[in-house]
mmCIF file of C-alpha atoms in Angstrom:
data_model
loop_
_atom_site.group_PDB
_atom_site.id
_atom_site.type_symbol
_atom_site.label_atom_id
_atom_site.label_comp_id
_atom_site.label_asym_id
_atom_site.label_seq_id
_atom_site.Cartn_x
_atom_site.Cartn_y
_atom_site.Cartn_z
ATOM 1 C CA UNK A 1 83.007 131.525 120.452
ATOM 2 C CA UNK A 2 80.209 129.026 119.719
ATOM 3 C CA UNK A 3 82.549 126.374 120.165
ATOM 4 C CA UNK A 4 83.027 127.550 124.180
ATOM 5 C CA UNK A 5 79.645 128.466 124.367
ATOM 6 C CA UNK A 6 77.661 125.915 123.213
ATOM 7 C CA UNK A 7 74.162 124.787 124.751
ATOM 8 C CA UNK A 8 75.100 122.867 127.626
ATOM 9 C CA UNK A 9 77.354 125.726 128.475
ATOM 10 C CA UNK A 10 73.826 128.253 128.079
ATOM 11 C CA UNK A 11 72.209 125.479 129.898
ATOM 12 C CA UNK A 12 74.403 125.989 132.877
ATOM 13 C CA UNK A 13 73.982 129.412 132.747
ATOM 14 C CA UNK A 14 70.329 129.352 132.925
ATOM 15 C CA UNK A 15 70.241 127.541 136.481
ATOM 16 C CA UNK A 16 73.198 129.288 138.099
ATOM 17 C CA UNK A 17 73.908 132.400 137.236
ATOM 18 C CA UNK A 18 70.302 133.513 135.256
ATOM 19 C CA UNK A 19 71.598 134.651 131.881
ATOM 20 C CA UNK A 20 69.939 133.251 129.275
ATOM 21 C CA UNK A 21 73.732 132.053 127.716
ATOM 22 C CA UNK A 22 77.536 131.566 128.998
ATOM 23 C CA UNK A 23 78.362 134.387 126.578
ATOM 24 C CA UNK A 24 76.090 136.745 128.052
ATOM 25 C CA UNK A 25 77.768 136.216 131.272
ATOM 26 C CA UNK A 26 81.203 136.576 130.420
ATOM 27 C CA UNK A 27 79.628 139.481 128.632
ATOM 28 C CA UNK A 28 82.274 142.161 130.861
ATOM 29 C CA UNK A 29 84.823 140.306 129.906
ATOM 30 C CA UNK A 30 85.094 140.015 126.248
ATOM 31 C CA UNK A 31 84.154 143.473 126.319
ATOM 32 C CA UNK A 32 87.590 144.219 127.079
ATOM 33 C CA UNK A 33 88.846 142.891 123.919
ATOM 34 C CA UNK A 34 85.960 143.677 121.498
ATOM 35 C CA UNK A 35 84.208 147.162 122.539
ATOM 36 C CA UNK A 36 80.694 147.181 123.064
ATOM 37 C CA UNK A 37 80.469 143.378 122.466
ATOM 38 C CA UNK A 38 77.298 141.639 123.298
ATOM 39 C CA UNK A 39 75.293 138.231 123.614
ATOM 40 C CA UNK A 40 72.940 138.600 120.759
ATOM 41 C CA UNK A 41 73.374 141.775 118.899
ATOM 42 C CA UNK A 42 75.931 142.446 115.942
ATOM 43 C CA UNK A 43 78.684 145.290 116.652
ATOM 44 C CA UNK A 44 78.578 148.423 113.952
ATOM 45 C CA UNK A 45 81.564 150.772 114.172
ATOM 46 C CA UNK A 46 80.688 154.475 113.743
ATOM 47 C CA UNK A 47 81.895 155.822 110.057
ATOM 48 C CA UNK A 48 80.616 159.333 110.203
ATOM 49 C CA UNK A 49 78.022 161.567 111.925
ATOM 50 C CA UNK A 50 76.763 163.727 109.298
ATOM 51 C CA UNK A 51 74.027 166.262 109.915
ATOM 52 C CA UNK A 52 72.008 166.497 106.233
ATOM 53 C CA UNK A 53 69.508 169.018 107.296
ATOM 54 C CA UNK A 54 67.369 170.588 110.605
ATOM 55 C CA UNK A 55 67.502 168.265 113.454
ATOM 56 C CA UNK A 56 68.387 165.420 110.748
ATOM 57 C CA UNK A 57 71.703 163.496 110.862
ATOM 58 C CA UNK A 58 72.827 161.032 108.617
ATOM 59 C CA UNK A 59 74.681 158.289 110.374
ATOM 60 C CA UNK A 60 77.175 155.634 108.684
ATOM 61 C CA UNK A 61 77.819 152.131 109.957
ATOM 62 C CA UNK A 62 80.488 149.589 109.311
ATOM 63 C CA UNK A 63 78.889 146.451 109.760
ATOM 64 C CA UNK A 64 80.635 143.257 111.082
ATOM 65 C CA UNK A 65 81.308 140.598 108.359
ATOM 66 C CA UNK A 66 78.669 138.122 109.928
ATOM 67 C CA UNK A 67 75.863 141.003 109.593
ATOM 68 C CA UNK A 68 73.341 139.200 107.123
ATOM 69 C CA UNK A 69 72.883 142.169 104.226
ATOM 70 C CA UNK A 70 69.407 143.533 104.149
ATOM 71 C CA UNK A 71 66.815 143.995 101.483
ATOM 72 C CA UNK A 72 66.028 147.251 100.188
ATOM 73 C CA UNK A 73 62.721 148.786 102.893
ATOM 74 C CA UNK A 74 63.895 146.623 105.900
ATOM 75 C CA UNK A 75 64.793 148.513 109.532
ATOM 76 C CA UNK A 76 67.738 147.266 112.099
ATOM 77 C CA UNK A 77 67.055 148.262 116.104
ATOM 78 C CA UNK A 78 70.140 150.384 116.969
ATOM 79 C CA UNK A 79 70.936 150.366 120.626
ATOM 80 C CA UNK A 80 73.255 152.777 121.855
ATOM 81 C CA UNK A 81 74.722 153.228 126.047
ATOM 82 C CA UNK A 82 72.830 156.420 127.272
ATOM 83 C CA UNK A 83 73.979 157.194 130.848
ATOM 84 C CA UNK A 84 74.948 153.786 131.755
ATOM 85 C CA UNK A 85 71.975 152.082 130.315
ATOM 86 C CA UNK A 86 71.545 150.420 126.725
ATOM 87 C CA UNK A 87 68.074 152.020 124.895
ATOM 88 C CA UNK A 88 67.140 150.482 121.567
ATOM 89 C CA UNK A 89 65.042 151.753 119.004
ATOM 90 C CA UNK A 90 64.168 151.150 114.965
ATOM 91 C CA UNK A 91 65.385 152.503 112.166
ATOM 92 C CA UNK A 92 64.760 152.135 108.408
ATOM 93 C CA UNK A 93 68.127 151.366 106.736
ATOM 94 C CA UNK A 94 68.616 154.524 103.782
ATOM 95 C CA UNK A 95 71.017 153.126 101.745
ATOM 96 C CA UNK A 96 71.382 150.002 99.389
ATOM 97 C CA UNK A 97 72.181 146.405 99.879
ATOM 98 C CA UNK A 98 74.864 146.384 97.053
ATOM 99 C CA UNK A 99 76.513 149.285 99.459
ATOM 100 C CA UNK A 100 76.573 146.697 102.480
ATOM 101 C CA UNK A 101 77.888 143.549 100.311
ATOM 102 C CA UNK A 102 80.722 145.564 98.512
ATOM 103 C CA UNK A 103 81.985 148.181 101.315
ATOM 104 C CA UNK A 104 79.937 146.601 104.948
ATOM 105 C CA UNK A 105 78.538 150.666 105.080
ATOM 106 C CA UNK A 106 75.073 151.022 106.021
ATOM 107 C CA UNK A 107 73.635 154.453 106.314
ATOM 108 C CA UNK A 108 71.116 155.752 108.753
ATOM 109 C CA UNK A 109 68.711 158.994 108.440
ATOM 110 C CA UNK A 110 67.111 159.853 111.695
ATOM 111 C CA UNK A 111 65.242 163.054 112.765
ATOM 112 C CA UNK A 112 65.973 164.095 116.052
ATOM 113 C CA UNK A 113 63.855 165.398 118.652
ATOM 114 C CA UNK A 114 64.448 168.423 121.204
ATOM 115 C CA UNK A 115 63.163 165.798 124.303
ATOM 116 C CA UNK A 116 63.045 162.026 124.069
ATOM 117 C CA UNK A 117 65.176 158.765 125.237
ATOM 118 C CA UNK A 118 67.099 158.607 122.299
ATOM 119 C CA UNK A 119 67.830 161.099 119.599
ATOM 120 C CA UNK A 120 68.947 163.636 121.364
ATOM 121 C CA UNK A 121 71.700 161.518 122.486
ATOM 122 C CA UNK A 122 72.809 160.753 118.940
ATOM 123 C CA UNK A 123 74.699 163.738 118.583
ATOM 124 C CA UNK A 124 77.004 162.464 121.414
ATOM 125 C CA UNK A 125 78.198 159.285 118.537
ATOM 126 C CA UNK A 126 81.791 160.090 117.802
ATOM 127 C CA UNK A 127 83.722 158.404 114.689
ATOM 128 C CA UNK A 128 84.966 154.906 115.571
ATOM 129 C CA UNK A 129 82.605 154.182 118.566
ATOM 130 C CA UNK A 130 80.896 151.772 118.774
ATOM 131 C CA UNK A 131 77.223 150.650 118.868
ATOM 132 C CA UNK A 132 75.063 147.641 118.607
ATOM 133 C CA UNK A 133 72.779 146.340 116.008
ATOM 134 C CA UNK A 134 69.802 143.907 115.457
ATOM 135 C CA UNK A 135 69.601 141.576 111.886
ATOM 136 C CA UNK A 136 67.745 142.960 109.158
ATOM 137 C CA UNK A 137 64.020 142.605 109.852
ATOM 138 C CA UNK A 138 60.508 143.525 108.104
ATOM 139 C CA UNK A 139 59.118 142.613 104.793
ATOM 140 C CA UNK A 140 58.316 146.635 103.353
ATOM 141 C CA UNK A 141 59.966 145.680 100.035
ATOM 142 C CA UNK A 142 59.892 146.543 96.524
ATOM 143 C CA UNK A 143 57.356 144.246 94.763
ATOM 144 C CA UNK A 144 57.227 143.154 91.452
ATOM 145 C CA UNK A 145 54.850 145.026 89.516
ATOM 146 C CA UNK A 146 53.732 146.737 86.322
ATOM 147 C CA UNK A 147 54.256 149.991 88.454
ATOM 148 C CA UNK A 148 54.386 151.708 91.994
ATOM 149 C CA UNK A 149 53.815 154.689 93.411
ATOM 150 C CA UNK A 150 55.530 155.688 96.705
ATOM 151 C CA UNK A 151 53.905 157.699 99.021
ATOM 152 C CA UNK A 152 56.416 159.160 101.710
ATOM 153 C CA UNK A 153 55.903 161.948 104.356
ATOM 154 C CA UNK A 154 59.057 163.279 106.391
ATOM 155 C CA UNK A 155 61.863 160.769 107.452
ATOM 156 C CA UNK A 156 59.294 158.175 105.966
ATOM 157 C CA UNK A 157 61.453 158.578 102.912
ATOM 158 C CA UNK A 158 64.158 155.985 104.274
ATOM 159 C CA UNK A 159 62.592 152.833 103.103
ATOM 160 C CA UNK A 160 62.163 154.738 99.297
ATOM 161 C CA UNK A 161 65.701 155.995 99.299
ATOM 162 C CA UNK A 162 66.982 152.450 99.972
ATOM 163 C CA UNK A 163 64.955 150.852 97.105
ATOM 164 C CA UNK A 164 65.961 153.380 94.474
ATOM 165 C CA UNK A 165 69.502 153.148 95.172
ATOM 166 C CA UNK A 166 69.276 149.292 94.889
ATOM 167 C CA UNK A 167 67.297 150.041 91.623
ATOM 168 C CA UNK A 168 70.139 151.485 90.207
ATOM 169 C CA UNK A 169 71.616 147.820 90.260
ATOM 170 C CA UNK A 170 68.126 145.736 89.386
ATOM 171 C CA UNK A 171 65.402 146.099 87.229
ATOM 172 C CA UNK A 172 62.620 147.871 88.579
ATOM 173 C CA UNK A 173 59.024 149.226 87.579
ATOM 174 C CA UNK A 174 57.594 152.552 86.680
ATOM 175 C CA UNK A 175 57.711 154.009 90.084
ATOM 176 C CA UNK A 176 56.595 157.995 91.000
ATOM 177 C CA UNK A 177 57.394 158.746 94.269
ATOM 178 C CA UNK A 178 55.017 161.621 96.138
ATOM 179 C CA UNK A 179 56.832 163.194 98.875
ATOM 180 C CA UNK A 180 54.864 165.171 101.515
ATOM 181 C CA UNK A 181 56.892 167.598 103.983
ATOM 182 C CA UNK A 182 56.405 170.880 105.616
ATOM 183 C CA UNK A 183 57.816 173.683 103.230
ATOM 184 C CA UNK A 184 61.166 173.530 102.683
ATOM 185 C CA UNK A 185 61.853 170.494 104.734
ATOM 186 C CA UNK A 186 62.147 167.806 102.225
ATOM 187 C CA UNK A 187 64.753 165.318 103.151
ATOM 188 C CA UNK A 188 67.053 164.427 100.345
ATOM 189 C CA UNK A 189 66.225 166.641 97.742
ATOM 190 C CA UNK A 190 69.819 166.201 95.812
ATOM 191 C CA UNK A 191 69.742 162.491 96.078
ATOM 192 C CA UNK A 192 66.099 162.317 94.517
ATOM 193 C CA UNK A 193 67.382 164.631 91.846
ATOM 194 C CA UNK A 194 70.390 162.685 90.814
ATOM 195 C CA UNK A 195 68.464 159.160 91.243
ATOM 196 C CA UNK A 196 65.943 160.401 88.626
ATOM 197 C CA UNK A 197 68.693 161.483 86.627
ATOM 198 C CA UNK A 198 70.176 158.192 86.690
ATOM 199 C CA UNK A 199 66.866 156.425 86.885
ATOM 200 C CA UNK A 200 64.882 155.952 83.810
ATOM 201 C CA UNK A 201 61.617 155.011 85.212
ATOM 202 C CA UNK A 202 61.853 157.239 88.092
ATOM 203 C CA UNK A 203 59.982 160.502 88.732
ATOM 204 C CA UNK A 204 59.023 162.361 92.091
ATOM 205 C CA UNK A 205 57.215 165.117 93.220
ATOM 206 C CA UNK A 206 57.671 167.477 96.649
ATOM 207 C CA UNK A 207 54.574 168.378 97.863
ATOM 208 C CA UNK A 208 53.202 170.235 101.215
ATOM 209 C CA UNK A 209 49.907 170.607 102.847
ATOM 210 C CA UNK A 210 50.035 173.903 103.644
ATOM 211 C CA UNK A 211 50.458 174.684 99.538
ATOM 212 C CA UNK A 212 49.459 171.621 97.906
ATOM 213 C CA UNK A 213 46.197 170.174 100.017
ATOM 214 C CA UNK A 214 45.863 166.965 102.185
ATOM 215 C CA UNK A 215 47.664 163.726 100.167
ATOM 216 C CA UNK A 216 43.879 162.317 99.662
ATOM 217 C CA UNK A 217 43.347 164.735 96.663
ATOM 218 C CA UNK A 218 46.064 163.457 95.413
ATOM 219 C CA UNK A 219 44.999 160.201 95.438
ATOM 220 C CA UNK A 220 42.924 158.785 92.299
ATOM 221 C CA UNK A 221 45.358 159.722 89.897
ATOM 222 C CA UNK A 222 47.360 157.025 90.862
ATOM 223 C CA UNK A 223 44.623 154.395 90.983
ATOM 224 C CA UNK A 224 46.031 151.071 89.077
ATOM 225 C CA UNK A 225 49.698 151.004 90.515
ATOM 226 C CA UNK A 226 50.920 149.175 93.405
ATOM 227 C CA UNK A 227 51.461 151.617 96.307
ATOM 228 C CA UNK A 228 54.007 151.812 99.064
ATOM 229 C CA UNK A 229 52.740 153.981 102.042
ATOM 230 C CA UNK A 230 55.983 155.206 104.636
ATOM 231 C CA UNK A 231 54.942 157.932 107.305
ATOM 232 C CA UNK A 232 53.202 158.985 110.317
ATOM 233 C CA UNK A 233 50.400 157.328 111.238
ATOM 234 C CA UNK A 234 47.592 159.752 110.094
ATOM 235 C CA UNK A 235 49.005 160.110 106.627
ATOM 236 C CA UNK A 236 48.942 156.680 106.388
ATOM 237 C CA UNK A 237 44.902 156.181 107.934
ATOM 238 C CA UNK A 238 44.314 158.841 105.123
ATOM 239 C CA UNK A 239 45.663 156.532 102.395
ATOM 240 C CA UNK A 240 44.724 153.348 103.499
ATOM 241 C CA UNK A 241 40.876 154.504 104.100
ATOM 242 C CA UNK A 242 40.890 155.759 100.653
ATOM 243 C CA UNK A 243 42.545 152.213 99.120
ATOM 244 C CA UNK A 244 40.042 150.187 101.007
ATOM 245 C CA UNK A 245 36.989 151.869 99.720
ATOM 246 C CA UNK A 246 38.538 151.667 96.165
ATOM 247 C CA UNK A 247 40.292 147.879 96.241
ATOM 248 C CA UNK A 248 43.410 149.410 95.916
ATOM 249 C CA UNK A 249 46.388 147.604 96.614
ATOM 250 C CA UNK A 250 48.493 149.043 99.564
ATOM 251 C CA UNK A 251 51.647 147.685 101.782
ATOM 252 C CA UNK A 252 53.144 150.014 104.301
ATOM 253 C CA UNK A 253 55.411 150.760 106.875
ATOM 254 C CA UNK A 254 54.125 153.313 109.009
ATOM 255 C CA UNK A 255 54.947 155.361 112.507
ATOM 256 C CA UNK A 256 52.415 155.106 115.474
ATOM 257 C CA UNK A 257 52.526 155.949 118.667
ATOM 258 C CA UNK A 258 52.604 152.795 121.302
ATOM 259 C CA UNK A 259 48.761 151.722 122.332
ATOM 260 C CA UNK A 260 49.168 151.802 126.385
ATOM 261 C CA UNK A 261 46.364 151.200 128.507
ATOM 262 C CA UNK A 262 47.748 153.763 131.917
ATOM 263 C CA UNK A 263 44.842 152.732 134.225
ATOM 264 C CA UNK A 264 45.872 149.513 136.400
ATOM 265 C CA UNK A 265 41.827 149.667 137.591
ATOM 266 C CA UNK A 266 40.285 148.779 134.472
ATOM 267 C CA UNK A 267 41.611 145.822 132.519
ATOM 268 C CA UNK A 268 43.026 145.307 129.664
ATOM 269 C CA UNK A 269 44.483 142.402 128.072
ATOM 270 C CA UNK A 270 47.920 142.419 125.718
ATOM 271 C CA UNK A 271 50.104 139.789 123.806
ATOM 272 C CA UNK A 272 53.339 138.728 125.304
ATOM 273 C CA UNK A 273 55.839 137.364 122.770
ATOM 274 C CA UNK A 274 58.842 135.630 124.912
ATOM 275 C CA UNK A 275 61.207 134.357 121.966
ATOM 276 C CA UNK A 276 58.597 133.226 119.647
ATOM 277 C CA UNK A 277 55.911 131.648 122.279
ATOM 278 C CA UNK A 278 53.158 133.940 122.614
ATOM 279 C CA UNK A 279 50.187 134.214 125.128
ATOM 280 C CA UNK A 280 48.227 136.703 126.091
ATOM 281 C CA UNK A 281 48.415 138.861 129.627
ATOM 282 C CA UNK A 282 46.710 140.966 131.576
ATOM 283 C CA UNK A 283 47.374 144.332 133.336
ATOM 284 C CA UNK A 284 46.186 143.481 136.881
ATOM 285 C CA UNK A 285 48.640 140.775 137.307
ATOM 286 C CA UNK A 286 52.728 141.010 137.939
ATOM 287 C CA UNK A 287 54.205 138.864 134.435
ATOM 288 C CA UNK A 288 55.827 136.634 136.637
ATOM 289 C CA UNK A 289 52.684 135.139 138.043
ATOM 290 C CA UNK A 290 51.294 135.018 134.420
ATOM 291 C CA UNK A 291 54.563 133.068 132.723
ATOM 292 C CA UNK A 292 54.131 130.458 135.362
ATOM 293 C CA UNK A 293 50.341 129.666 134.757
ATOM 294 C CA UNK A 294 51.134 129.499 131.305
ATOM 295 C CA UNK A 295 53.952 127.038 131.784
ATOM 296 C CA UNK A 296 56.880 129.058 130.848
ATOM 297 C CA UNK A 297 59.871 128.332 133.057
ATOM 298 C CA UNK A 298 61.658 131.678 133.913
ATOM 299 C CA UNK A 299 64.280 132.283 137.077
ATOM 300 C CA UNK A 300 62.909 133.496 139.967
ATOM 301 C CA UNK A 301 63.477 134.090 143.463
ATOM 302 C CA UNK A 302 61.531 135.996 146.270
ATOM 303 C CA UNK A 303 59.191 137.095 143.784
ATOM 304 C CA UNK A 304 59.170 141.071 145.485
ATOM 305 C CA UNK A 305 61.670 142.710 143.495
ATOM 306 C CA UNK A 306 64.437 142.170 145.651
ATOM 307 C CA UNK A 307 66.634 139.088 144.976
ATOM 308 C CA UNK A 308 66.648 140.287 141.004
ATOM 309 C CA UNK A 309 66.475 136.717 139.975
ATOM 310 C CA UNK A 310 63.260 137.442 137.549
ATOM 311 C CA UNK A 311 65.249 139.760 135.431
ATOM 312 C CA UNK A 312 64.953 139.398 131.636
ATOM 313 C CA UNK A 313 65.470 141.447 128.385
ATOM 314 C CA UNK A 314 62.117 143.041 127.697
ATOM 315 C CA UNK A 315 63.215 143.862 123.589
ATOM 316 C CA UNK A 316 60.024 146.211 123.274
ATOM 317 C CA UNK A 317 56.653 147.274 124.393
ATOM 318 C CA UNK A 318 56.097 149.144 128.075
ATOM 319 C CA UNK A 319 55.128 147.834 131.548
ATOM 320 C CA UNK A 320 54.398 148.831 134.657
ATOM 321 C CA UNK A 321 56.585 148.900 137.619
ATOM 322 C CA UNK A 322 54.346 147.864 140.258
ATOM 323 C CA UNK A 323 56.302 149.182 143.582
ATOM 324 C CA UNK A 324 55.916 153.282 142.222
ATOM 325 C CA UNK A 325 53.719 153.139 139.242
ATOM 326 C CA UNK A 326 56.803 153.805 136.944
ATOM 327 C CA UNK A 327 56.067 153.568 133.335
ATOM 328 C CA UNK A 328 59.327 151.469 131.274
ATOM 329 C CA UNK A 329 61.168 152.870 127.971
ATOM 330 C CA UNK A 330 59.140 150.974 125.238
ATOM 331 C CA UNK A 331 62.696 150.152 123.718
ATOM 332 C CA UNK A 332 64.782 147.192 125.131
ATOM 333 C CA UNK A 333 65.456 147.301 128.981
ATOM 334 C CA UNK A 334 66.377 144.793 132.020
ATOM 335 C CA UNK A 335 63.099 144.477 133.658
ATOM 336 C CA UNK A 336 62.002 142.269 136.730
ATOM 337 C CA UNK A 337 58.940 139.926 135.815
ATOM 338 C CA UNK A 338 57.549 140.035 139.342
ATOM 339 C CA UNK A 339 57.659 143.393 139.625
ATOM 340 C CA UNK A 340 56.006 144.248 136.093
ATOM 341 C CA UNK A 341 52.694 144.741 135.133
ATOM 342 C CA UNK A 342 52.404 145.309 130.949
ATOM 343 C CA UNK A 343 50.225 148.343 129.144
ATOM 344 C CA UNK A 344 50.725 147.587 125.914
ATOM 345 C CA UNK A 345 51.866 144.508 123.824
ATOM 346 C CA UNK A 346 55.434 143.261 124.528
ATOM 347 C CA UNK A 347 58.242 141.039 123.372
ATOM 348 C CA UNK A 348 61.238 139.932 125.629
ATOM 349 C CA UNK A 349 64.241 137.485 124.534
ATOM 350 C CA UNK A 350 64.185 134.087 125.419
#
């Protein structure tokens, strides 16, 4: 494949038919011989659909041979076809690199949601379909340390789950791990249990708000240790707060909701990351116009949203649409630059 496609090829394809390589043109075609190929992404055939507990499922992978392994704490961005569209979103990856090298398994653990874009859709994942995955990314890793204390609340166990499986391989720290769920919804329980079993310098403990108190009473008696922070963005304001006013050190990995500015009369300004070149755009504006007077050559056409010729891969963040007011999935989506205003920071493929 890199052989056909090479960059004169992508060149080509640039000016004349406004994909950003040959490959992603022929796209329909090799489809037909490799399902749910595509320019870009890795392919990741569906091992099981598993669900582990309320409105959790536990999803395994088989990875393609050219997927670079991971490191215990990093995410992938699955993308899956909903309804004739492709919608992308991150995961942590819940199960060891040593799984990935020997058997090319990775395991997800994802919490669905009664409404949304994309959980409720994972159900629909049926063993030996097909869906698409990003490289390993994100630097949430175990660090090398006298010892560490994880702090997890609800699916923010992933990253944890991952490093103590890989511990079982490596030589790690002291670590505790304190887990914060509502009452009996705990994710993993058994797993914890038999890692500490197998672990020597492992120990956890379950607590709950509604029983136990906020996580910031928790807190000093574990003053000294590296800690690891994985959860909803509140829990982790609570921790951080507290580390800051007592040097503490902290890494983290945390949820948080998208920061959109909704109001096209008051302006706002918002980084724009197009593979790697970065400059910074404003939300009274269509993107087109704002590529060009920063010198970055994009297709275009008519420039109103007709000819289609703007079109690029927006990989995350949210924009406008310009024509209805129309607010964009904040995972990756075909969008038309001169049609697009952004709220909120965004990153599009090259």
């Amino acid at each position: 494949m890199s052989f056909i496609f090479n960059p004169l090829t992508n060149w080509f394809s640039k000016q004349f038919f406004h994909h950003r390589s040959m490959a992603g043109y022929f796209e329909p075609v090799i489809q037909i011989f490799k399902p749910s190929w595509r320019d870009g992404y890795y392919r990741a055939n569906v091992q099981s659909v598993t669900y582990i507990a309320n409105k959790t499922v536990s999803i395994e992978l088989k990875v393609e041979s050219r997927w670079p392994t991971h490191k215990a704490g990093q995410h992938i961005e699955l993308t899956i076809e909903i309804n004739g569209r492709l919608v992308t979103r991150v995961f942590t990856i819940a199960s060891s690199p040593n799984q990935a090298m020997h058997e090319g398994v990775i395991r997800l653990v994802i919490k669905q949601h009664d409404v949304g874009a994309f959980t409720p859709f994972l159900s629909r994942l049926t063993v030996n379909s097909w869906v698409n995955i990003s490289k390993p990314k994100g630097t949430f890793l175990l660090p090398q340390s006298n010892a560490v204390t994880f702090f997890a609340a609800g699916s923010g166990i992933t990253p944890f789950i991952a490093m103590l499986h890989q511990a079982l391989h490596d030589e790690i720290p002291p670590i505790h791990l304190v887990y914060y769920a509502k009452p009996n919804e705990h994710l993993l329980v058994a797993e914890l249990a038999s890692l500490r079993n197998r672990l020597a310098n492992f120990t956890f403990t379950l607590l709950s708000r509604s029983t136990d108190g906020d996580v910031a009473a928790k807190l000093p008696e574990f003053i000294g240790s590296q800690w690891l922070v994985c959860g909803p963005q509140d829990f982790y304001k609570t921790i951080k707060n507290y580390a800051d006013t007592h040097q503490q050190s902290i890494e983290s990995e945390h949820f948080s909701l998208v920061d959109l500015h909704t109001q096209g009369d008051e302006k706002a300004h918002f980084q724009v990351d197009h593979g790697g070149i970065k400059f910074t755009a404003d939300n009274q504006q269509p993107l087109l116009a704002q590529f060009q007077a920063n010198k970055i050559n994009v297709p275009y056409g008519c420039g109103m949203g007709i000819c289609h010729q703007c079109q690029c891969v927006k990989k995350k963040g949210v924009v406008r649409d310009i024509r209805n007011g129309k607010l964009s999935d904040y995972g990756e989506e075909l969008i038309q630059l001169c049609v697009s205003q952004v709220v909120s920071d965004v990153e599009f493929k090259a």
